[in-house]
Amino acid sequence: GNRIEFDNTIDWRSAVCNLKAVFPLAVSNANATYNWEVGTIQRGNDTPSKYEVPAHDWFDLTDTDGTYGVTVLSDCKYGSNKPDDQTLRLTLLRTPGASGYQDQATQDWGRHEILYGLSGHNADWRNGQTVWQAMRLSQPPIAFQTTSHSGTLGRSLSLLSVDNPRVRVMAVKKAEDSAELIVRLVELDGQAQTGVHVSLPNGIASAREVDGQERPLGAATVNNGELVTDIGAYALRTFAITPSPVATQVPAVTQESVPLLFNRAVTSNDGQSSVDGFDDGGNAIPAEMLPSEIDYRGVSFDLGPTTGGQLNAVACEGQQVLLPTGPYGRLYLLAAAANGDQVTTFLVDGEEVRLTIQDWGGYVGQWDNRIWEGGITEVAFNWPWAYLGLEPAYIRRDPIAWFSSHRHTSSGGNSSYDYAYLFVYAIDLPPGATTLTLPDNDKVHVMAMTAANDPGADTTPAHPLYDVFNRDIVIPTVMTPIAATGWNRDIVVDQGAATPFSDDAMSFDTSNNWSYYEDGLAGSAKGLPNSRQFVSISDGTTQVQLQPYDQNNVLFMETSQTTGTLTFDPADQTTYDRLAIFAASANAQSGSTGALTITFTDDTTATNLTYNGYDWFFVVSANAINNLGRVRLSNGDFEDGSEGNPRIYQTTLDLKAMGLNEKPIKSLTFELATATDSDRSTAIFAISGAETKLAIDLNCDNETNFDDVEPFVLTLIDIDAYDDAYPNCDEQRADVNDDGVIDGADVQAFVDALLQP
């Protein structure tokens, strides 16, 4: 093998320490070489003020006699140090101590998948072609699966070739403003290279040199259909290349738009209330951002009217859609779901096709994410919030055809960084298919359909193109409303109330007689939704159900009654991985929180928990719903909800991370949120939760399936036989098998031997 790879999965919860991979080597040199991607730098041993230095992809220690060296390779870690002449150390994780910036005390906590390697070489790193070992570690070949077909190109074809191994192609892309190809080259060794030839399969018609922004720099030389150039030491050169014409063209996608009968208006104009909205809370797609046509990999979607308030989506209710006649083998849907991912069944001429339609909001993915007892503060150097747990990493894998940078609230306000997505789904059509029956689920919204015969549809990656978190995980589930009793005050003026409003509801801000109200009260376009339902904008997925507006609808606390309890249904024995609390305070502060105690059905309790009881005005973090407006009960004056006020806030408790997800909950007891004002009050509006789910084992080579496997496995990568590099998950581990796997008992001896000169 040409290198050793160490593939690590680490669950990290350590404090005030670094995790480093240490390599005590047989070679010795006071200086090591560190890669800078475009160049290298020589550095000596650590000093008191230089104890951590950066490197990109690799750093190398070659013996002083120049006969042998060892390179440390890394695909994602950049910190390193060299304590002495014979030791290299790669920093994998770092959790520092913290006095200020206390959030750093849990930095790097969570699950990590880290790949690094070692490569030995004769002479120096140039002779060993260390750069290529690093590239093969961080950019391994990716296979695609397709159907076989006849042709003249043979069994192999290279899109682009360079005849000098000391020159690397850094990038190949389509030009921004022309049909040219942009090719960026870099010299690897710090030694000028002359007469470098770059070729394409069908030849190069012309080329010109450009800069990093694709602005012209000058002419380039093309001889016999090849680009010929010189490259200086560690230099970058970029060329705009026009390929020679080819006789055979890939046929265009044959397609036809499918007419739809729209029944829902899912867009709104900026500053105008939505008619329907995309979700139950009336949140909508910004009409000013949605185009009339969306192209996805050659498939075009013709959208309905994009102006706010017009019908432009199909809310699925079991409708039948007639399919066009023609040579179409696949039906493409432009769609998304509201109120969380929706598992659905479509019918093609009566045959079931099951699809999970992803929610239109939230994040596409994230690594393990820390959960805090409070929201993000403007002043970061003093972090007041306690660490509560981790939300596990996830990735939403459906292809995105379009997205927007924000969404509109029900009243037409802009909810910044609250993304909206439309996804593409494909349904294979049998010959002669005539009818598609939509699912009976009005949370699924179809924006457009196109029937197509796509010649490239059968070409798919055989390996993920991005991180997919191959681990035992629980995919985050949507939190849904939880019923409870104990609501003790009506602070919402319902839509049909007449003045004086104090006859309909009690005040929330008791000293100033302000309260919440229902949308439409006295003609107002603000207020809480008529449906009493919305999806929290804090995470884009949590479903919230408010209590009826014409009766007690909050758990109310004030200085004369500082605690309150909400009791769950005794017949409900559900356990929860996560809870969401929805609350707000009046006459409080931006950082006000309240204590929370969970009582379980066995009468044990969980204490030292807190919820966000922020003042209902001006706090921008953890908003579940905002821009609501308020009404003064005594005289009927309205405040219109400018600057997003007032608000209700979300607190998410990761019960699983705290080990509190194994018992049903009996009740939640709240304490009045802390603040200096004696007139403060706090209201709990609703509770939602995600039920406990069993972990799904997504790891193919999970060693718990083997009784006799050593706990550590090392894989040798032979670049000449990369397809055979990784073992199948059902193979037993031998001392050294055909796939290059070494039994853990022999790893140390093998590494010791490899690192000897």
Tab-separated table of C-alpha atoms in Angstrom, residues 511-663:
chain	number	residue	atom	x	y	z
A	511	SER	CA	-49.926	47.448	34.700
A	512	ASN	CA	-50.638	48.808	31.201
A	513	ASN	CA	-53.747	46.776	30.296
A	514	TRP	CA	-52.279	45.280	27.084
A	515	SER	CA	-53.061	41.803	25.802
A	516	TYR	CA	-52.896	39.543	22.745
A	517	TYR	CA	-55.784	39.272	20.276
A	518	GLU	CA	-57.087	37.062	17.469
A	519	ASP	CA	-56.465	37.955	13.826
A	520	GLY	CA	-59.385	39.969	12.426
A	521	LEU	CA	-60.432	41.650	15.677
A	522	ALA	CA	-62.038	44.988	14.727
A	523	GLY	CA	-60.680	44.543	11.200
A	524	SER	CA	-57.067	44.164	12.239
A	525	ALA	CA	-54.748	42.135	9.980
A	526	LYS	CA	-52.440	41.177	12.838
A	527	GLY	CA	-53.029	38.868	15.762
A	528	LEU	CA	-52.837	35.194	16.613
A	529	PRO	CA	-54.001	32.829	13.829
A	530	ASN	CA	-57.705	32.023	13.620
A	531	SER	CA	-56.905	28.317	13.383
A	532	ARG	CA	-54.974	28.523	16.685
A	533	GLN	CA	-52.289	26.525	14.868
A	534	PHE	CA	-48.894	27.541	13.510
A	535	VAL	CA	-45.461	26.138	12.800
A	536	SER	CA	-42.759	27.653	14.980
A	537	ILE	CA	-40.341	29.846	13.047
A	538	SER	CA	-37.689	29.031	15.648
A	539	ASP	CA	-36.934	25.709	13.945
A	540	GLY	CA	-39.349	25.704	11.005
A	541	THR	CA	-40.910	22.341	11.909
A	542	THR	CA	-42.463	22.314	15.389
A	543	GLN	CA	-46.255	22.322	15.291
A	544	VAL	CA	-48.055	24.475	17.865
A	545	GLN	CA	-51.687	24.307	18.987
A	546	LEU	CA	-52.949	27.235	21.084
A	547	GLN	CA	-55.871	26.925	23.481
A	548	PRO	CA	-59.365	28.224	22.525
A	549	TYR	CA	-59.469	32.016	22.549
A	550	ASP	CA	-62.879	32.183	24.244
A	551	GLN	CA	-61.768	30.431	27.439
A	552	ASN	CA	-58.714	30.140	29.671
A	553	ASN	CA	-55.878	29.812	27.178
A	554	VAL	CA	-52.593	30.255	29.083
A	555	LEU	CA	-50.953	29.240	32.318
A	556	PHE	CA	-50.571	32.691	33.880
A	557	MET	CA	-48.117	33.633	36.632
A	558	GLU	CA	-47.405	36.936	38.351
A	559	THR	CA	-45.742	38.096	41.557
A	560	SER	CA	-48.831	37.197	43.576
A	561	GLN	CA	-48.920	33.691	42.057
A	562	THR	CA	-45.389	32.694	41.103
A	563	THR	CA	-45.894	29.037	40.135
A	564	GLY	CA	-48.258	27.031	37.987
A	565	THR	CA	-48.655	23.448	36.792
A	566	LEU	CA	-49.823	21.892	33.534
A	567	THR	CA	-50.941	18.268	33.842
A	568	PHE	CA	-50.726	15.740	31.014
A	569	ASP	CA	-53.509	13.276	30.212
A	570	PRO	CA	-53.134	10.402	32.745
A	571	ALA	CA	-54.067	7.909	30.022
A	572	ASP	CA	-51.214	9.109	27.823
A	573	GLN	CA	-48.141	6.973	28.495
A	574	THR	CA	-46.050	8.541	25.723
A	575	THR	CA	-42.374	9.172	26.373
A	576	TYR	CA	-40.685	12.127	24.688
A	577	ASP	CA	-37.231	12.710	23.240
A	578	ARG	CA	-37.812	16.460	23.072
A	579	LEU	CA	-40.211	19.007	24.522
A	580	ALA	CA	-40.969	22.505	23.281
A	581	ILE	CA	-42.352	25.149	25.649
A	582	PHE	CA	-44.022	28.271	24.241
A	583	ALA	CA	-44.022	31.262	26.567
A	584	ALA	CA	-43.577	35.023	26.923
A	585	SER	CA	-43.447	37.595	29.710
A	586	ALA	CA	-44.557	41.185	30.159
A	587	ASN	CA	-42.451	43.786	31.981
A	588	ALA	CA	-39.481	41.413	31.954
A	589	GLN	CA	-36.042	41.503	30.320
A	590	SER	CA	-34.523	40.081	27.149
A	591	GLY	CA	-32.777	37.349	29.123
A	592	SER	CA	-35.568	36.449	31.541
A	593	THR	CA	-35.921	32.726	32.196
A	594	GLY	CA	-38.012	30.679	34.569
A	595	ALA	CA	-37.429	27.454	36.454
A	596	LEU	CA	-39.139	24.289	35.255
A	597	THR	CA	-39.695	20.955	37.004
A	598	ILE	CA	-40.793	17.791	35.211
A	599	THR	CA	-42.747	15.260	37.274
A	600	PHE	CA	-42.941	11.763	35.811
A	601	THR	CA	-45.758	9.263	36.286
A	602	ASP	CA	-43.692	7.405	38.906
A	603	ASP	CA	-43.540	10.724	40.859
A	604	THR	CA	-39.800	11.177	40.325
A	605	THR	CA	-38.792	14.664	39.203
A	606	ALA	CA	-36.260	16.423	37.011
A	607	THR	CA	-35.245	19.825	38.324
A	608	ASN	CA	-32.708	22.529	37.433
A	609	LEU	CA	-34.412	23.045	34.076
A	610	THR	CA	-35.306	26.442	32.641
A	611	TYR	CA	-37.510	27.885	29.910
A	612	ASN	CA	-37.317	31.138	27.937
A	613	GLY	CA	-39.586	33.707	29.557
A	614	TYR	CA	-38.324	36.682	27.554
A	615	ASP	CA	-40.224	39.946	27.427
A	616	TRP	CA	-42.766	39.879	24.612
A	617	PHE	CA	-41.080	42.857	22.910
A	618	PHE	CA	-37.806	43.178	20.955
A	619	VAL	CA	-36.098	39.826	21.697
A	620	VAL	CA	-35.072	38.461	18.282
A	621	SER	CA	-33.919	34.972	19.319
A	622	ALA	CA	-36.036	31.843	19.857
A	623	ASN	CA	-39.131	33.407	18.261
A	624	ALA	CA	-41.899	30.864	17.695
A	625	ILE	CA	-44.269	33.473	16.242
A	626	ASN	CA	-43.925	37.238	16.017
A	627	ASN	CA	-45.341	40.433	14.514
A	628	LEU	CA	-48.603	39.793	16.373
A	629	GLY	CA	-49.734	43.226	17.499
A	630	ARG	CA	-51.473	43.930	20.813
A	631	VAL	CA	-54.620	45.644	22.048
A	632	ARG	CA	-55.322	47.782	25.128
A	633	LEU	CA	-58.373	46.294	26.793
A	634	SER	CA	-59.603	49.510	28.384
A	635	ASN	CA	-60.001	51.609	25.224
A	636	GLY	CA	-59.478	49.269	22.242
A	637	ASP	CA	-56.272	50.921	21.020
A	638	PHE	CA	-54.112	48.709	18.789
A	639	GLU	CA	-50.379	48.583	18.291
A	640	ASP	CA	-49.713	47.225	14.817
A	641	GLY	CA	-46.877	44.820	15.500
A	642	SER	CA	-44.048	46.918	14.070
A	643	GLU	CA	-40.495	45.570	14.374
A	644	GLY	CA	-41.853	42.063	14.876
A	645	ASN	CA	-43.619	42.754	18.189
A	646	PRO	CA	-45.060	41.237	20.239
A	647	ARG	CA	-43.778	37.670	20.212
A	648	ILE	CA	-44.038	34.193	21.730
A	649	TYR	CA	-40.816	32.262	22.348
A	650	GLN	CA	-39.826	28.616	22.044
A	651	THR	CA	-37.678	26.600	24.437
A	652	THR	CA	-36.533	23.159	23.281
A	653	LEU	CA	-35.538	20.598	25.909
A	654	ASP	CA	-33.503	17.629	24.652
A	655	LEU	CA	-34.825	15.031	27.085
A	656	LYS	CA	-32.965	12.235	25.328
A	657	ALA	CA	-29.597	13.950	25.745
A	658	MET	CA	-30.403	14.455	29.436
A	659	GLY	CA	-31.496	10.837	29.912
A	660	LEU	CA	-35.086	11.870	30.660
A	661	ASN	CA	-36.854	10.198	27.739
A	662	GLU	CA	-37.621	6.794	29.241
A	663	LYS	CA	-40.615	7.639	31.468
